[in-house]
XYZ file of C-alpha atoms in Angstrom:
408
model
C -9.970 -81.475 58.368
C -7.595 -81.217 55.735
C -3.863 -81.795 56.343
C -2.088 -79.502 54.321
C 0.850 -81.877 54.577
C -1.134 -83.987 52.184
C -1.340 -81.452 49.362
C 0.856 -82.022 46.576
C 1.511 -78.823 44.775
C 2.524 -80.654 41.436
C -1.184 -81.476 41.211
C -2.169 -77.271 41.366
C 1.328 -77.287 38.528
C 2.623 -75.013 41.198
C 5.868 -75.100 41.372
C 8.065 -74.809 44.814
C 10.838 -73.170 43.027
C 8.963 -70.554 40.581
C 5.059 -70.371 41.779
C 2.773 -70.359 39.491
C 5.027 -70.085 36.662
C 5.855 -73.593 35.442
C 8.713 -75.850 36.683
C 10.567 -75.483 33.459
C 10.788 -72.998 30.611
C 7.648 -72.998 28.249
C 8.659 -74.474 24.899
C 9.300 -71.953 22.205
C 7.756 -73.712 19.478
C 5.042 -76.889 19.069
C 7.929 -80.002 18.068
C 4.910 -81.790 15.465
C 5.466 -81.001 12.014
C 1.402 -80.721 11.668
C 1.521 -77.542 14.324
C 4.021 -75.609 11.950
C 1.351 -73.712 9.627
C -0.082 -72.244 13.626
C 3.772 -71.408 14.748
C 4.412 -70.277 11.138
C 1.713 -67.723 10.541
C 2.939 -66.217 13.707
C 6.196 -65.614 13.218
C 5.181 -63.797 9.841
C 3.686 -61.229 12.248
C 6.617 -60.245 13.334
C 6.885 -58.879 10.123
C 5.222 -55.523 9.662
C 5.100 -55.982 5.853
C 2.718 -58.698 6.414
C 0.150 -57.377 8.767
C -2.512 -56.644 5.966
C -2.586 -59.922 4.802
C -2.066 -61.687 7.950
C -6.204 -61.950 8.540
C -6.312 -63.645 4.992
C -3.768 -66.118 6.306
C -5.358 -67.162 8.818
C -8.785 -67.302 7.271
C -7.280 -69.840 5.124
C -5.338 -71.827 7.500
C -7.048 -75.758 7.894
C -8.741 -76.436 10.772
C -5.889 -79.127 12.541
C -6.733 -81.407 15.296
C -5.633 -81.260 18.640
C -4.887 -84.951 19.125
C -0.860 -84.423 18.358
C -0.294 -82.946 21.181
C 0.841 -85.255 23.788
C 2.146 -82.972 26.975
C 1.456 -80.185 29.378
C 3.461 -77.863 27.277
C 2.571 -78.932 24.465
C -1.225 -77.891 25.528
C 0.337 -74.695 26.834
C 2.303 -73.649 23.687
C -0.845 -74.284 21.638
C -2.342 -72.110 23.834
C -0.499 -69.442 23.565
C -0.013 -69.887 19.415
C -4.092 -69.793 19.349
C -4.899 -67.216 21.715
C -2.556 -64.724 20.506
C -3.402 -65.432 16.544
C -7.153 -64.558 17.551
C -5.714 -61.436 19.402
C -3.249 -60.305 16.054
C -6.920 -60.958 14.044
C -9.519 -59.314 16.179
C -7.194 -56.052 16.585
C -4.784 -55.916 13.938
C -6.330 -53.608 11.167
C -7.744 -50.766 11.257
C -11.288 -51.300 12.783
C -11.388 -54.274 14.803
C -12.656 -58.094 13.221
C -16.376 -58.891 14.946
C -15.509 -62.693 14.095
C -12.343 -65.235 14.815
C -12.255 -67.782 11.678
C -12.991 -71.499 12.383
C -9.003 -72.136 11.952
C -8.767 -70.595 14.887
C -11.914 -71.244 17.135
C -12.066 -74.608 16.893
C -8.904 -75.848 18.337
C -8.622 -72.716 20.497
C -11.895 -74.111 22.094
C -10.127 -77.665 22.679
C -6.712 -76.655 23.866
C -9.040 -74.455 26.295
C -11.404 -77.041 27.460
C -8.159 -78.964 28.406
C -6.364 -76.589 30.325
C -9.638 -75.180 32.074
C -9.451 -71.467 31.160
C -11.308 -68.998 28.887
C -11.090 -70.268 24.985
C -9.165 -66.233 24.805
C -5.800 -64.710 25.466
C -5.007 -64.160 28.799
C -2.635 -63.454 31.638
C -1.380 -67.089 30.882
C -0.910 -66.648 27.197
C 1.407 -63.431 27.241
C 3.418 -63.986 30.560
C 2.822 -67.643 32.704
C 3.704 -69.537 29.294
C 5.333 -66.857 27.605
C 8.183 -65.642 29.254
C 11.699 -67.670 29.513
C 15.429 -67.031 30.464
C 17.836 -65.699 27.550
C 19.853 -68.000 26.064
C 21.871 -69.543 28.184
C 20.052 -69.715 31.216
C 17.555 -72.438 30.475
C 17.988 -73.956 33.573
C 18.709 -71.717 36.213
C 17.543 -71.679 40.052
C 14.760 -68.906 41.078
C 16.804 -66.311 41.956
C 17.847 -65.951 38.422
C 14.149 -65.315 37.052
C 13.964 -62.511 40.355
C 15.929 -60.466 37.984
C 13.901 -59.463 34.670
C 16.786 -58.438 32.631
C 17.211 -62.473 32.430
C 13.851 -62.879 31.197
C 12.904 -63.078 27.434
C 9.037 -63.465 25.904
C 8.779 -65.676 23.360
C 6.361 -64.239 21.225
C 5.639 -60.609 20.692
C 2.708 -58.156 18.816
C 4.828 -55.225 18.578
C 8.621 -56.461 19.029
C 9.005 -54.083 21.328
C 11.572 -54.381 24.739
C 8.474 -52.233 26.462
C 6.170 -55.052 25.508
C 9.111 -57.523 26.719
C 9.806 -55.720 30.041
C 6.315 -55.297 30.969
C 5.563 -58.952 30.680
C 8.837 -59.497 31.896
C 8.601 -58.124 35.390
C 5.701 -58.954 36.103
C 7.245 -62.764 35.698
C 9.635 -61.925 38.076
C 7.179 -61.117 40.200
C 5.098 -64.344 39.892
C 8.445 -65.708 41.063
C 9.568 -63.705 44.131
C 6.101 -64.708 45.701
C 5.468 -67.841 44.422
C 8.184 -69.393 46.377
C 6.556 -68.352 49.383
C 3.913 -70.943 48.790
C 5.689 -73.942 50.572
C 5.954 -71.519 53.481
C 2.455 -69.902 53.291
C 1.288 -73.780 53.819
C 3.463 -74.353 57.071
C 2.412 -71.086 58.447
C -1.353 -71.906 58.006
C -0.665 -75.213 59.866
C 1.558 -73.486 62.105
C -1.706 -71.406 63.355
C -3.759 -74.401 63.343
C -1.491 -75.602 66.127
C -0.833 -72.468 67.978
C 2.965 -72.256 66.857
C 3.165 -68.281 66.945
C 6.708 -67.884 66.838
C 6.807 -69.748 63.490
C 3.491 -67.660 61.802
C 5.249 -64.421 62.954
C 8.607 -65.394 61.456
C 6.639 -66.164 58.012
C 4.362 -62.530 58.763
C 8.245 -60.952 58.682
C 9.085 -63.073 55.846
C 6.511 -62.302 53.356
C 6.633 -58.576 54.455
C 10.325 -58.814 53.058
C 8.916 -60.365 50.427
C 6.311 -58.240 49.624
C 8.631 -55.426 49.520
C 10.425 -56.996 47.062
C 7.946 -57.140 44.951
C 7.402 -53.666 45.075
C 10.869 -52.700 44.213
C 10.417 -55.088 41.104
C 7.251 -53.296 40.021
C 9.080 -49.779 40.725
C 11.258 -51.333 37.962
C 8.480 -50.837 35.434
C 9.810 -47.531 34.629
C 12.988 -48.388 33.106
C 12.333 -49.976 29.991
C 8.637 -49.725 29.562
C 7.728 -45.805 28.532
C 4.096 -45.451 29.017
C 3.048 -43.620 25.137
C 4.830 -47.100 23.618
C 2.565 -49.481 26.187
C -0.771 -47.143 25.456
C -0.606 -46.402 21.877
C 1.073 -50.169 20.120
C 1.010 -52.618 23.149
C -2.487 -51.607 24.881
C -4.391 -52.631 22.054
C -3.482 -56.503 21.490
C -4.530 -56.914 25.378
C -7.566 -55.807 24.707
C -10.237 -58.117 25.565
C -13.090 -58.571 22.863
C -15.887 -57.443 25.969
C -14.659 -53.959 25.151
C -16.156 -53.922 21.316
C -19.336 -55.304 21.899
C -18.351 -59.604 21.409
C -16.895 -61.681 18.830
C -18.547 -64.506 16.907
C -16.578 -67.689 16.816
C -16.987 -69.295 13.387
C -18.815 -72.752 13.254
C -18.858 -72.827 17.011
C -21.725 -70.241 17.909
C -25.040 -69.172 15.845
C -24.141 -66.184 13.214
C -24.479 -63.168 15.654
C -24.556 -64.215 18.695
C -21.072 -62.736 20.089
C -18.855 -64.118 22.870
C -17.461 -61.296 25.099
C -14.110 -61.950 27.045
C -11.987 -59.567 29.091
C -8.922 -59.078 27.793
C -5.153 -60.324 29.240
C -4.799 -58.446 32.561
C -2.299 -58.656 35.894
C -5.796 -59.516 37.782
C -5.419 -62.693 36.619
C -2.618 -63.629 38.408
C -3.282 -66.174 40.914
C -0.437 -65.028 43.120
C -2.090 -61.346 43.320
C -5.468 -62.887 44.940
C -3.478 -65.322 46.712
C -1.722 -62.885 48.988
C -4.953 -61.557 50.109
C -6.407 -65.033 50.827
C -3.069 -66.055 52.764
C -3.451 -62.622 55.107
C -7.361 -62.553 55.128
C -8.014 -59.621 53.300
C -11.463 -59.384 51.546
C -11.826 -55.846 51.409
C -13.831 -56.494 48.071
C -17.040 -57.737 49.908
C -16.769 -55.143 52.610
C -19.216 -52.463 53.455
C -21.615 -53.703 51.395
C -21.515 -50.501 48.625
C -21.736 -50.853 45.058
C -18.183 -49.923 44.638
C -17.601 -53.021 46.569
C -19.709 -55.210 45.583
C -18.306 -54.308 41.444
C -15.040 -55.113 42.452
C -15.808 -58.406 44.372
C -17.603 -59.919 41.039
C -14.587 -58.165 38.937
C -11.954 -60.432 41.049
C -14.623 -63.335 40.715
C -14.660 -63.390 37.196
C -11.038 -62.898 36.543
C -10.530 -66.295 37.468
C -12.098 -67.809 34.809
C -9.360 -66.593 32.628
C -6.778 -68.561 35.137
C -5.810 -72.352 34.664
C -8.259 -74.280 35.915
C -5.694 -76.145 38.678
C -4.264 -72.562 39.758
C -7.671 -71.657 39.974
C -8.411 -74.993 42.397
C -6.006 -73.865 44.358
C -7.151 -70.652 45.122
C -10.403 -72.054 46.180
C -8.215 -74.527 48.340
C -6.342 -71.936 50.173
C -9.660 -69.465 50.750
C -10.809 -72.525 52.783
C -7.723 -73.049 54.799
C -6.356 -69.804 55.596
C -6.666 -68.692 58.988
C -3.452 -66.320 59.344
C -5.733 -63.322 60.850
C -7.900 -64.550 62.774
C -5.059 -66.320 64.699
C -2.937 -63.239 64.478
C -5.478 -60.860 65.707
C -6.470 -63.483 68.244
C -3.513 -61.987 69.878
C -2.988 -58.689 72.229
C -2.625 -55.556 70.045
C 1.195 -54.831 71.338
C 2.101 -58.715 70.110
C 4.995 -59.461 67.996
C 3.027 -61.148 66.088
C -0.163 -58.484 65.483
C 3.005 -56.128 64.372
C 4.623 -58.290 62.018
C 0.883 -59.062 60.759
C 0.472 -54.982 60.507
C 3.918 -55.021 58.681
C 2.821 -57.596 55.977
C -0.490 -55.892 55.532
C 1.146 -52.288 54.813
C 3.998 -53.900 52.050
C 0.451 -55.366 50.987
C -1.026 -51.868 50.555
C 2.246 -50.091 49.429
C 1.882 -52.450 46.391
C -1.642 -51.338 45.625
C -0.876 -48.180 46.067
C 2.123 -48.113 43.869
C 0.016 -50.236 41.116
C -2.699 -47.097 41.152
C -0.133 -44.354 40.364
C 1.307 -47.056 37.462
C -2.193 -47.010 35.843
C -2.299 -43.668 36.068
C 0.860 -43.165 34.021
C 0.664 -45.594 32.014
C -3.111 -45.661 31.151
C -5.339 -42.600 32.525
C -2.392 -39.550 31.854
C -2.255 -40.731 28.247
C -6.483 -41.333 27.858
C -6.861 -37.616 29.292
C -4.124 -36.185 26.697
C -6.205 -38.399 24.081
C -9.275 -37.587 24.889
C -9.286 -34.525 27.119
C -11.917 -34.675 29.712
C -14.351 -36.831 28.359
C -11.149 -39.590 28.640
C -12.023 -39.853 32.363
C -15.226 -41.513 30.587
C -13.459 -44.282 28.531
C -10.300 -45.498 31.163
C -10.067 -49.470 30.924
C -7.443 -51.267 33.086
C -4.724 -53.022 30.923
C -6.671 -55.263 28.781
C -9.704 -53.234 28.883
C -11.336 -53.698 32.062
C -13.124 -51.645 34.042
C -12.082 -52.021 37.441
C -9.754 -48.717 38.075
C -12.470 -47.048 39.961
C -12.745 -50.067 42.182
C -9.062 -50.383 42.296
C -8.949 -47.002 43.963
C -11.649 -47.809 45.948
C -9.830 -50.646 47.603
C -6.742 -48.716 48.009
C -8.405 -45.940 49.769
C -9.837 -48.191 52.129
C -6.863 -50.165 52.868
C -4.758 -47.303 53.371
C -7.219 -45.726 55.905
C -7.286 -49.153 57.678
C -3.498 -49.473 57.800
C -3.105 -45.742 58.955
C -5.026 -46.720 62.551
C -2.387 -48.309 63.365
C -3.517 -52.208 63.934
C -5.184 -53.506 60.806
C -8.163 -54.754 62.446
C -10.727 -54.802 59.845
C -7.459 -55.417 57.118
């Protein structure tokens, strides 16, 4: 059996302090000399002036080994440099490029291959390694990053604060759970040894925390107006799946197209996390195809997270045991309540997360495309999984609503 006081969480780069965002601000720019043409070429971006020629630029770029780069963020800034170039490329004129240059795909493939995720942009490319505190707070403790108006990004498609805020809170939000991890470890080996009184202490803890959260996300509102996320930010999170593929220049045969999703919030470890840690799996329940869509949706979404946050997960869906030790006890418990009370922030969040796409991605699709947009919604980088998002929500609610989350 494995003993979870064993498992260093520096090996997972999960941080006790800040989650799965790492344990010190992402570098705002590659220190080599060599890497300045990549950090170069993006800045330019931020001009508008330069956006019809910034596809030229790139074209011509040399191809530049990866070999210079010597740390973890090093890896992770090139990551981000790479995978955001191919986004400004593939989306910014006006129909969308069907092919990334070889300046591009080859060391996007390397950097990729190290850090174990999808050779794309991702989650990890606009917020994990992307967001920082404003000048002057490089080094502050978590609660600071709890608060996104202390929260910068780094780099930027539009230059927008809606693009900032969105990216923004949802760092904040990486943050108020991750530092539950520590305690989400005790509290597994707390039910391994029958300590209730110290898993129903955590149960009440992560409900506070999960509330939290969902205050943060209610946040969304204030400096993120839907029309600016839909019509200029929407599109550079748009995942290349959505346009049919995109052939990578002397990596793959000429037409045969590589399809990614594009950067989305369901790539965030900590969101499948919570439901591992309180034994929720309503994506492989009831065995419909509504189910079943969503299950392989969460599945494949994890390709596009690092590879050791993605260990993890597959760590903790072998260890957790939180419900079935929980429910293991009578239904008027202290514990079964405080399980009932996590389970419902849990659901509160979904819930609250469904009327945000709805704002911020199906009102503006309808007034776009009148009825026939009902035909075209994508989540935020052009998924497909907001029918099976409010197929899990209706279910969870219903389960929460009988009062003891039995089949939660």
């Amino acid at each position: 059996m494995l003993e979870l006081a064993e498992i260093n969480l520096q090996k997972y780069q999960i941080s006790e302090l800040f989650g799965f965002l790492p344990a010190q601000p992402p570098l705002s720019r590659l220190p080599h000399s060599c890497y300045q043409i990549w950090e170069d070429t993006l800045d330019e971006f931020a001009s508008p002036c330069k956006y019809e020629s910034i596809r030229q630029q790139m074209d011509n770029m040399p191809v530049l080994s990866t070999e210079a780069l010597a740390t973890e963020p090093e890896w992770r800034r090139a990551y981000v440099v790479l995978s955001i170039m191919s986004q400004i490329y593939i989306w910014v004129g006006y129909q969308p490029s069907k092919k990334l240059p070889r300046s591009l795909t080859l060391p996007l493939l390397e950097v990729s291959a190290h850090l174990g995720v999808e050779p794309c942009a991702s989650y990890a490319s606009f917020c994990l390694w992307n967001v920082r505190p404003v000048p002057g707070l490089d080094y502050p403790d978590a609660d600071v990053y709890t608060n996104p108006e202390n929260l910068t990004i780094i780099n930027s498609f539009t230059g927008t604060k809606d693009e900032e805020w969105f990216f923004c809170v949802s760092a904040s939000i990486e943050v108020i759970g991750g530092r539950m991890i520590p305690k989400m470890l005790d509290a597994i080996d707390a039910a391994r040894n029958g300590r209730r009184e110290q898993v129903t202490e955590f149960l009440n803890e992560l409900a506070g925390c999960l509330a939290q959260i969902d205050a943060t996300l209610g946040r969304m509102y204030e400096k993120c107006a839907p029309s600016v996320f839909y019509y200029r930010v929407r599109r550079f999170l748009t995942g290349s799946k959505s346009m049919g593929g995109v052939w990578y220049e002397d990596i793959d045969r000429p037409g045969d197209l590589r399809s990614y999703a594009g950067g989305s919030n369901a790539q965030s470890s900590l969101i499948q996390l919570l439901d591992m840690v309180l034994g929720i799996d309503h994506w492989n329940e009831g065995g419909n195809k509504a189910s079943t869509s969503a299950g392989s949706f969460h599945r494949q979404m994890r390709g596009y997270m690092p590879g050791p946050h993605r260990d993890f997960l597959q760590l903790m869906s072998r260890v957790a045991n939180i419900r079935p030790f929980a429910l293991g006890h009578p239904a008027g418990s202290d514990i079964r309540a405080a399980y009932n009370r996590a389970v419902t922030a849990l659901g509160q969040i979904r819930q609250k997360h469904l009327v945000m796409a709805a704002r911020y991605i199906i009102a503006p699709a309808l007034k776009e495309n009148g009825k026939d947009g009902v035909e075209v919604l994508r989540g935020t980088g052009g998924t497909d999984f907001i029918p099976l998002l409010k197929d899990a929500r209706d279910r969870t609610v219903e389960r929460i609503s009988s009062g003891v989350c039995t089949n939660c």
